[in-house]
Coordinates of C-alpha atoms (C1' of nucleotides) in Angstrom, one line a residue:
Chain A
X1 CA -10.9 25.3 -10.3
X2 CA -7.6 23.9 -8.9
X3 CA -7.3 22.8 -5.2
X4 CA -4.4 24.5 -3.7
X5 CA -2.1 23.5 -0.8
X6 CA -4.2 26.4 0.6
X7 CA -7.3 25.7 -0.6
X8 CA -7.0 22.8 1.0
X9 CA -5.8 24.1 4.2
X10 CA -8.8 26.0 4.8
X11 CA -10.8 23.4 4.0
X12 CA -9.0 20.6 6.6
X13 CA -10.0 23.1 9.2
X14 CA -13.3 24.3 8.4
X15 CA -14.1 20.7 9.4
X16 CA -12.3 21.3 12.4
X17 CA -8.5 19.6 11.3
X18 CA -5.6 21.4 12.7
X19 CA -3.7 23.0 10.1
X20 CA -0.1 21.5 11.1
X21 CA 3.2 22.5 9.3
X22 CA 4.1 18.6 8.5
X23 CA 0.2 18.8 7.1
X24 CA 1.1 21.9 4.9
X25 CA 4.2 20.0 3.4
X26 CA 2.6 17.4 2.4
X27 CA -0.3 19.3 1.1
X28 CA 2.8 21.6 -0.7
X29 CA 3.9 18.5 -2.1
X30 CA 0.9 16.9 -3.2
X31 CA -0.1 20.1 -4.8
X32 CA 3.1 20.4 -6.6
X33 CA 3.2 17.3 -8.6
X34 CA 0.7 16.1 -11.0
X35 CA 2.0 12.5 -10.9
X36 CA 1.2 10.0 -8.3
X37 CA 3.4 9.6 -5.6
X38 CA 4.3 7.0 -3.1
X39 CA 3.8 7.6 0.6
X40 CA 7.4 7.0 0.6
X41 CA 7.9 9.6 -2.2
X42 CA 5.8 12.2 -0.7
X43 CA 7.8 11.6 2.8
X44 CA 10.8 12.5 0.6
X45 CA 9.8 15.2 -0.8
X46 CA 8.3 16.6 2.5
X47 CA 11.3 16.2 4.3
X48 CA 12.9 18.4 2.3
X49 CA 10.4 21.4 3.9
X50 CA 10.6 19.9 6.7
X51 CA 13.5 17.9 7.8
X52 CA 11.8 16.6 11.1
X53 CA 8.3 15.4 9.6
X54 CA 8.2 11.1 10.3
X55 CA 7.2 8.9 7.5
X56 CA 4.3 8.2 10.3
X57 CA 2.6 11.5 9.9
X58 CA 2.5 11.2 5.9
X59 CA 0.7 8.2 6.1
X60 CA -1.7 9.7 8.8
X61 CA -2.4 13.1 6.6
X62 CA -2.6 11.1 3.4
X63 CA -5.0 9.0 5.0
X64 CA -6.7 12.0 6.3
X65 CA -6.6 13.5 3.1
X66 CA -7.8 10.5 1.0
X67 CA -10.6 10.2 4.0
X68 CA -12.1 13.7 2.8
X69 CA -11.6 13.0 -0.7
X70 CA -9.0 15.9 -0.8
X71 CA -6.5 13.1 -2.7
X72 CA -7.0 9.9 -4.2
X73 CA -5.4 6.6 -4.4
X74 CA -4.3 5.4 -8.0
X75 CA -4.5 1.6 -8.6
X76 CA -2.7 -0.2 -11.1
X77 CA -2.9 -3.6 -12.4
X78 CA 0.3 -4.3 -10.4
X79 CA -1.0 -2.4 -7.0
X80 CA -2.7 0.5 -5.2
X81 CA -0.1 2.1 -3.7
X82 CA 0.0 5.8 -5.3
X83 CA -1.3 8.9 -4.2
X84 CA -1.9 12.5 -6.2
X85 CA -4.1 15.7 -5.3
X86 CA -7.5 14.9 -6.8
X87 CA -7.3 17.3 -9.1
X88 CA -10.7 18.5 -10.1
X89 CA -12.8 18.3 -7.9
X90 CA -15.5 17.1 -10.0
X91 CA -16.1 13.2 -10.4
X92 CA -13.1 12.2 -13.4
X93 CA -11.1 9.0 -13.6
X94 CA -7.3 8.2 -14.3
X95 CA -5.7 7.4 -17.6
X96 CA -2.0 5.9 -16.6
X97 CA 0.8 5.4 -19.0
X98 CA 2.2 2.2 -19.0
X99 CA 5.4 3.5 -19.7
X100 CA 6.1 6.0 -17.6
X101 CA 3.5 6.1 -15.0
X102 CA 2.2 9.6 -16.0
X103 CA -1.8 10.3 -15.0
X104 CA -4.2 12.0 -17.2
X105 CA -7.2 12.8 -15.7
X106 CA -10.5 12.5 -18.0
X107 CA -13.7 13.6 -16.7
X108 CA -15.6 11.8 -19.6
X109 CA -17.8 8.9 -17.5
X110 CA -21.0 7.3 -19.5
X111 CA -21.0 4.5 -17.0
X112 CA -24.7 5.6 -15.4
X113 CA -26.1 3.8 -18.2
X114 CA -24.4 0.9 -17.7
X115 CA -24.7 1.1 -13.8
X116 CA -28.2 1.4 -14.4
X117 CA -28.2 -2.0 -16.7
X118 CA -25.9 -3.6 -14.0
X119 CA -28.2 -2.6 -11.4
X120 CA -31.7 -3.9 -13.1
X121 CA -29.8 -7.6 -13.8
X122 CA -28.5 -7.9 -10.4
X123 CA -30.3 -6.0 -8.5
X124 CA -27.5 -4.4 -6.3
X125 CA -27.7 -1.2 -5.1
X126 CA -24.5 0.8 -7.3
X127 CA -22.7 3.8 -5.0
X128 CA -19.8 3.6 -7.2
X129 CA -17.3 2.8 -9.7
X130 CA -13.5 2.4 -10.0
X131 CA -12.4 3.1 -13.7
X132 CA -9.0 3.5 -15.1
X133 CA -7.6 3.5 -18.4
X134 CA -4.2 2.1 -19.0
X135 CA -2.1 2.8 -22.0
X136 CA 1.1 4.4 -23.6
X137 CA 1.2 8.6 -24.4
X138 CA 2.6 9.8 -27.0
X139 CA 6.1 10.0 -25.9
X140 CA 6.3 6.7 -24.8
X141 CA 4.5 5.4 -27.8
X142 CA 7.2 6.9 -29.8
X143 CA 10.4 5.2 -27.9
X144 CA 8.3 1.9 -28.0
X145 CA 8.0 2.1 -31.9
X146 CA 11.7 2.7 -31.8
Chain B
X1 CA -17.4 -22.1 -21.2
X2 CA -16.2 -22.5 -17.8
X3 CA -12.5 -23.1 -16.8
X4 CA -12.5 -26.1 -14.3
X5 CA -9.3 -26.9 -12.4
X6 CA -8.3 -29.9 -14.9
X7 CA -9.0 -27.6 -17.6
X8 CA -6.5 -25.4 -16.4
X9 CA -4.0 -27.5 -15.2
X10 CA -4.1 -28.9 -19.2
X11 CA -2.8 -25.3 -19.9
X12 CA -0.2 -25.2 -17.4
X13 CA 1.3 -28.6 -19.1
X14 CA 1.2 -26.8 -22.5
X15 CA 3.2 -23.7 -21.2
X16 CA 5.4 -26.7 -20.3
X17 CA 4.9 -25.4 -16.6
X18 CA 4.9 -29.1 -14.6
X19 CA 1.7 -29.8 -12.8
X20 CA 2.6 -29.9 -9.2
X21 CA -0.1 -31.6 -6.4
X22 CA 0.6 -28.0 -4.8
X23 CA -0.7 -26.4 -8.1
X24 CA -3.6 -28.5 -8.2
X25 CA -4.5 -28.0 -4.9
X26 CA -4.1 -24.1 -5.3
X27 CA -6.3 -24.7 -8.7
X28 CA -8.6 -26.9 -6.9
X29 CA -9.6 -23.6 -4.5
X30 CA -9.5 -21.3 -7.0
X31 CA -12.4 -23.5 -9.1
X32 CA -14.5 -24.0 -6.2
X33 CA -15.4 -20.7 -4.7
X34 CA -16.8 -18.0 -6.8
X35 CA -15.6 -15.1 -4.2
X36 CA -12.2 -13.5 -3.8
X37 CA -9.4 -14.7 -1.5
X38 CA -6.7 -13.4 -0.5
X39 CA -3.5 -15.3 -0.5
X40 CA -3.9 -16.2 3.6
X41 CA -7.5 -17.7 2.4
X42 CA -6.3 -19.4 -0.1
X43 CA -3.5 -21.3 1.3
X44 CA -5.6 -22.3 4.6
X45 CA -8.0 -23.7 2.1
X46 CA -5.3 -25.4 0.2
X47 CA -3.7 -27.1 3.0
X48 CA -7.7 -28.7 3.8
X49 CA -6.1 -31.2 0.4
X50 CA -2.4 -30.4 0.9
X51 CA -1.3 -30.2 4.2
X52 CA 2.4 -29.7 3.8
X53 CA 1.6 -26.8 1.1
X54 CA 3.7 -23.7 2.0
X55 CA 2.3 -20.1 2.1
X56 CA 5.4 -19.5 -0.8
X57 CA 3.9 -21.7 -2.8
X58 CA 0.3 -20.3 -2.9
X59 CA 2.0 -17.1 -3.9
X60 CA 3.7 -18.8 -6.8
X61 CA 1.1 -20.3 -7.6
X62 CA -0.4 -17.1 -8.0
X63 CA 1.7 -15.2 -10.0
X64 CA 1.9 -17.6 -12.2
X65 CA -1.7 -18.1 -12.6
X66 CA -2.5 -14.3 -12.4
X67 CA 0.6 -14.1 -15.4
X68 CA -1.2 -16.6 -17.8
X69 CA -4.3 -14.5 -17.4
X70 CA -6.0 -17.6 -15.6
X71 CA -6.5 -15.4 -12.3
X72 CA -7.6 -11.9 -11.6
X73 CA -6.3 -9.5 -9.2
X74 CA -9.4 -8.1 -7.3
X75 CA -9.1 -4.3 -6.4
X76 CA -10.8 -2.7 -4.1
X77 CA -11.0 1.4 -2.8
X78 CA -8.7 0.2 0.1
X79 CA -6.5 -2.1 -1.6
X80 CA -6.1 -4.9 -3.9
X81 CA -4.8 -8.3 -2.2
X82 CA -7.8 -10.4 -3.7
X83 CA -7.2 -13.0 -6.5
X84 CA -10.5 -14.8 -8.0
X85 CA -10.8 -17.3 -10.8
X86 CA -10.8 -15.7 -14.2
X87 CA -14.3 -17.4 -14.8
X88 CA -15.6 -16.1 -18.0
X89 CA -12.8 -16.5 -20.4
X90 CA -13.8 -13.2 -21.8
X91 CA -13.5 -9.6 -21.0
X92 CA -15.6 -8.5 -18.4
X93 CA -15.5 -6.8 -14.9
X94 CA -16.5 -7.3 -11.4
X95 CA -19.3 -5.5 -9.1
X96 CA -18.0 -5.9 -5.6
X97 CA -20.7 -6.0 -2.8
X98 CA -19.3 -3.6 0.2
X99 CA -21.3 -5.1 2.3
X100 CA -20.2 -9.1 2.2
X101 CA -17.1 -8.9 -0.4
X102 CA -19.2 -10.9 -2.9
X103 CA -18.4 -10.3 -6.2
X104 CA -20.5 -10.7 -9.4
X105 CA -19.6 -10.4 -13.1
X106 CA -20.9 -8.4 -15.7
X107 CA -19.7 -8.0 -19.3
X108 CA -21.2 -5.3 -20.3
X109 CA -18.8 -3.4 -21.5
X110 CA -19.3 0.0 -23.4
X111 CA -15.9 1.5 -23.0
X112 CA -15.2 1.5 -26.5
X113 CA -16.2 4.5 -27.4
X114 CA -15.5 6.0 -24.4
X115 CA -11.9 4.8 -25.2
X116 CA -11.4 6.1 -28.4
X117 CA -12.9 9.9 -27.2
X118 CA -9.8 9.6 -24.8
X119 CA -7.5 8.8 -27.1
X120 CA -8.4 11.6 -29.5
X121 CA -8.5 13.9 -26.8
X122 CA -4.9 12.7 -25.2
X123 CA -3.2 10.9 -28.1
X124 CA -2.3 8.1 -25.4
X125 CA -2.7 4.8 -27.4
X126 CA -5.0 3.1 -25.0
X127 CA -4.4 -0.6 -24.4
X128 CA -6.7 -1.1 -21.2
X129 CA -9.2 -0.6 -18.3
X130 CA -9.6 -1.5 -15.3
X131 CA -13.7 -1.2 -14.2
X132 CA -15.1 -2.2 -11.2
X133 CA -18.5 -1.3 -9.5
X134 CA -19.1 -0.8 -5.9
X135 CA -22.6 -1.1 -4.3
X136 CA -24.7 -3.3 -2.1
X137 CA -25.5 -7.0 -2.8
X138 CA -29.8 -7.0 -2.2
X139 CA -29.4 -8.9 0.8
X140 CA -26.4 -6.7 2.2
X141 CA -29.1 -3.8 1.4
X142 CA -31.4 -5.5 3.5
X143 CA -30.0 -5.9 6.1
X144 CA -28.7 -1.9 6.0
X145 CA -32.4 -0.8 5.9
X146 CA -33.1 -2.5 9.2
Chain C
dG1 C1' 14.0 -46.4 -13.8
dC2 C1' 17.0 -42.0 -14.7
dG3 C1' 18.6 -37.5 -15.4
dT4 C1' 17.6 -32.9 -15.2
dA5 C1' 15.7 -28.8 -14.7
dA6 C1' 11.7 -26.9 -12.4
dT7 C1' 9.6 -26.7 -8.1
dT8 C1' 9.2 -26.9 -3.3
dG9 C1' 9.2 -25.6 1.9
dA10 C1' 11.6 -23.4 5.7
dA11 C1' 13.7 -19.6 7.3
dA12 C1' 15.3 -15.2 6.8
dA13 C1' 15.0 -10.8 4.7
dT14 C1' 12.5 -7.0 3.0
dA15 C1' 8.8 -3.9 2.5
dA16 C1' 4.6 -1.6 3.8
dT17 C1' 1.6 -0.2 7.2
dT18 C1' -0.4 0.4 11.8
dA19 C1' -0.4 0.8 17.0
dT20 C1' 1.4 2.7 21.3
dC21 C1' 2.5 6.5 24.0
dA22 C1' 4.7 10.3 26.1
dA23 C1' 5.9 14.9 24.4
dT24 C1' 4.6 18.7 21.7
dT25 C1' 1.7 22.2 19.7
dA26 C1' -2.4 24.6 17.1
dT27 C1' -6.2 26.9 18.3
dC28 C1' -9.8 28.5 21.4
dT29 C1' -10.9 31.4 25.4
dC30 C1' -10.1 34.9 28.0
Chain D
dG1 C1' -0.6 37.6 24.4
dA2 C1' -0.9 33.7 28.2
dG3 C1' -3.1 29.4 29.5
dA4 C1' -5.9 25.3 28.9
dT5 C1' -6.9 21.5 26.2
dA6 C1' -7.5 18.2 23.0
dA7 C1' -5.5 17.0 18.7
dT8 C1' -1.2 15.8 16.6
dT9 C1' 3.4 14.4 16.4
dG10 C1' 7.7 11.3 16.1
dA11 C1' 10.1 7.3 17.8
dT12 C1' 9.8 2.8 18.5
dA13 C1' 7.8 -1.4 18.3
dA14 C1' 4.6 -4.5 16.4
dT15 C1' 2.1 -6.3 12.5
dT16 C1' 1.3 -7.8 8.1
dA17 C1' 2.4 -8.9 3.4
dT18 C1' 5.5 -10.3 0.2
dT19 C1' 10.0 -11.8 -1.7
dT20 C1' 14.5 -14.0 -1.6
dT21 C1' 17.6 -17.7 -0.8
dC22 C1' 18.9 -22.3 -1.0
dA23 C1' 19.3 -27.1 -0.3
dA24 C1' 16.1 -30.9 -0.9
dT25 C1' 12.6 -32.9 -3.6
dT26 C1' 10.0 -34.2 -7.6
dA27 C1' 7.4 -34.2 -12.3
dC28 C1' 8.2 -35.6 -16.6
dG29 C1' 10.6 -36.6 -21.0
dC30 C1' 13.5 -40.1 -22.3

DNA sequence: GCGTAATTGAAAATAATTATCAATTATCTC
DNA sequence: GAGATAATTGATAATTATTTTCAATTACGC
């Protein structure tokens, strides 16, 4: 099940968001790339809906956004700044191509089995984990070999 | 094997990077704490041996460090500005307390396999992870239950 | 000791993000 | 549909984090 610009619009105000037009670009634009995107990027991009949207207001509805787990911040060994539309909705981690930044989402995770190790030998209590998978695809595989 | 300051400031001469008292100093902080630090931390501590030590410099320092491997970037759900010690030579990851910021090692590591299912399922040629585990340190959790 | 190239600190520049606040507006109620 | 109201907005300024520039200094091989 995809998560629509609205999708996602119904769900900001079922908890009791306003459903603004400079929220609904952004939300268009999230939802219309499947790479990561730059707050900077996404104000772009929005802009072009909506010429009078401030670079303010994407970093308030990405933060929004990212606060009801509606997007999700990429990290890379380099920094954290990305966002993208958290695809499914269902727990999945990021596989990021060194070459040209493209995300793969995989929803493969055995890590329970390790949290649970982790958690007997240092007896902290585990909420979470952060995993992502860095590498080259097949495209940029090939140029590399060339 | 632990990497002491002196024992990295050996690798910097073999690099042929020159082993400055700002380096040391830098070094110095990184050996003696076992937490993260953000640059700011870092150079207030560094000053304690160096007074005249510029902010610049700790950031240099850095990136130099973090580029031989000797340092790790820390990352964290709401950013990444932390640099720790690289203290087991070997691969391994981090299990951040949310509570106090501390940060344990573990190297347990059972990605392999889950790294070659991804890369029959994508065809990306996977060269790295990133893994981190959030949770609560046991006196963090205490404290939380009160 | 000397020469040289690397390294440094100060200051300025740049980039990224957040706070302030008056004006606007989405939505609820009628 | 109009009106009330609290949330939201954009502009501007403020903060914070990091990088660049450059002349002065310094570690290290000789």
């Amino acid at each position: 099940m995809k998560l629509t610009a609205n999708k996602i619009a119904g769900i900001l105000r079922e908890q009791g968001y306003k459903l603004t037009p400079q929220r609904h670009a952004v939300l268009k634009v999230m939802a219309a790339t499947h790479d990561q995107l730059t707050p900077e990027a996404i104000y772009e991009r929005a802009r072009a809906a909506r010429p009078d949207i401030g670079l303010v207001t994407v970093y308030r509805t990405l933060d929004l956004l990212a606060k009801l787990d509606l997007v999700c911040r990429i990290h890379a060994p380099d920094g954290c700044h990305g966002y993208m539309m958290r695809r499914p909705v269902d727990h999945h981690h990021h596989l990021v191509c060194s070459g040209c930044r493209t995300v793969v989402d995989f929803a493969e995770c055995s890590l329970s089995e390790l949290e649970e190790k982790v958690s007997r030998e240092t007896s902290f209590d585990i909420t979470g984990h952060l995993l992502e998978l860095y590498g080259l695809c097949p495209e940029c595989r090939t140029t590399a070999v060339d």
